[in-house]
């Protein structure tokens, strides 16, 4: 099962969320590396996005009585969960005022995009007709795959093909490695959310939770 946690936020939440974030650090649920890195983010809005994502994860883990874990990140700042009784994989995305977090028992990537804005034409100039018509579905599939890999936008995007199976199901084809991945796209009002994993999964394997 894949858990997707969603929350729309307002900058007025900053002080409340910051207080909780600091308390979770003192409770040893957040690594000193992530604590310092996030508090050093210059843009207050972006800082709140990162704080909120960690707070959502901790709130969910605590609600499920998961203990002995710590939130940290890799050398490339890919979010990680260490400790706990069972492996937990996470991925984080935010766009405008929506935060999304994916939680699974195997590696996963998630991307979220606000879709009521013009899509950059240069990004889709080499796409086929279907990808061109559905740019945000294509882009979130690409981005979620890159987050699955943990490499960001360092990969040659022309080596990634996206095929649509049905309304929600996508196939990610990496021409470089000749590997195929599964992804699913969800609509959230003015946003698209796409999650990617190696093995096939469908909407039936996803549970969404909305935090107020």
Coordinates of C-alpha atoms in Angstrom, one line a residue, residues 184 200-206:
X184 CA -0.2 6.6 -11.4
X200 CA 3.2 -2.4 -11.3
X201 CA 0.6 -0.8 -9.0
X202 CA -2.8 0.9 -9.6
X203 CA -5.1 3.4 -7.9
X204 CA -6.4 0.5 -5.8
X205 CA -3.0 0.4 -4.1
X206 CA -3.0 4.0 -3.1

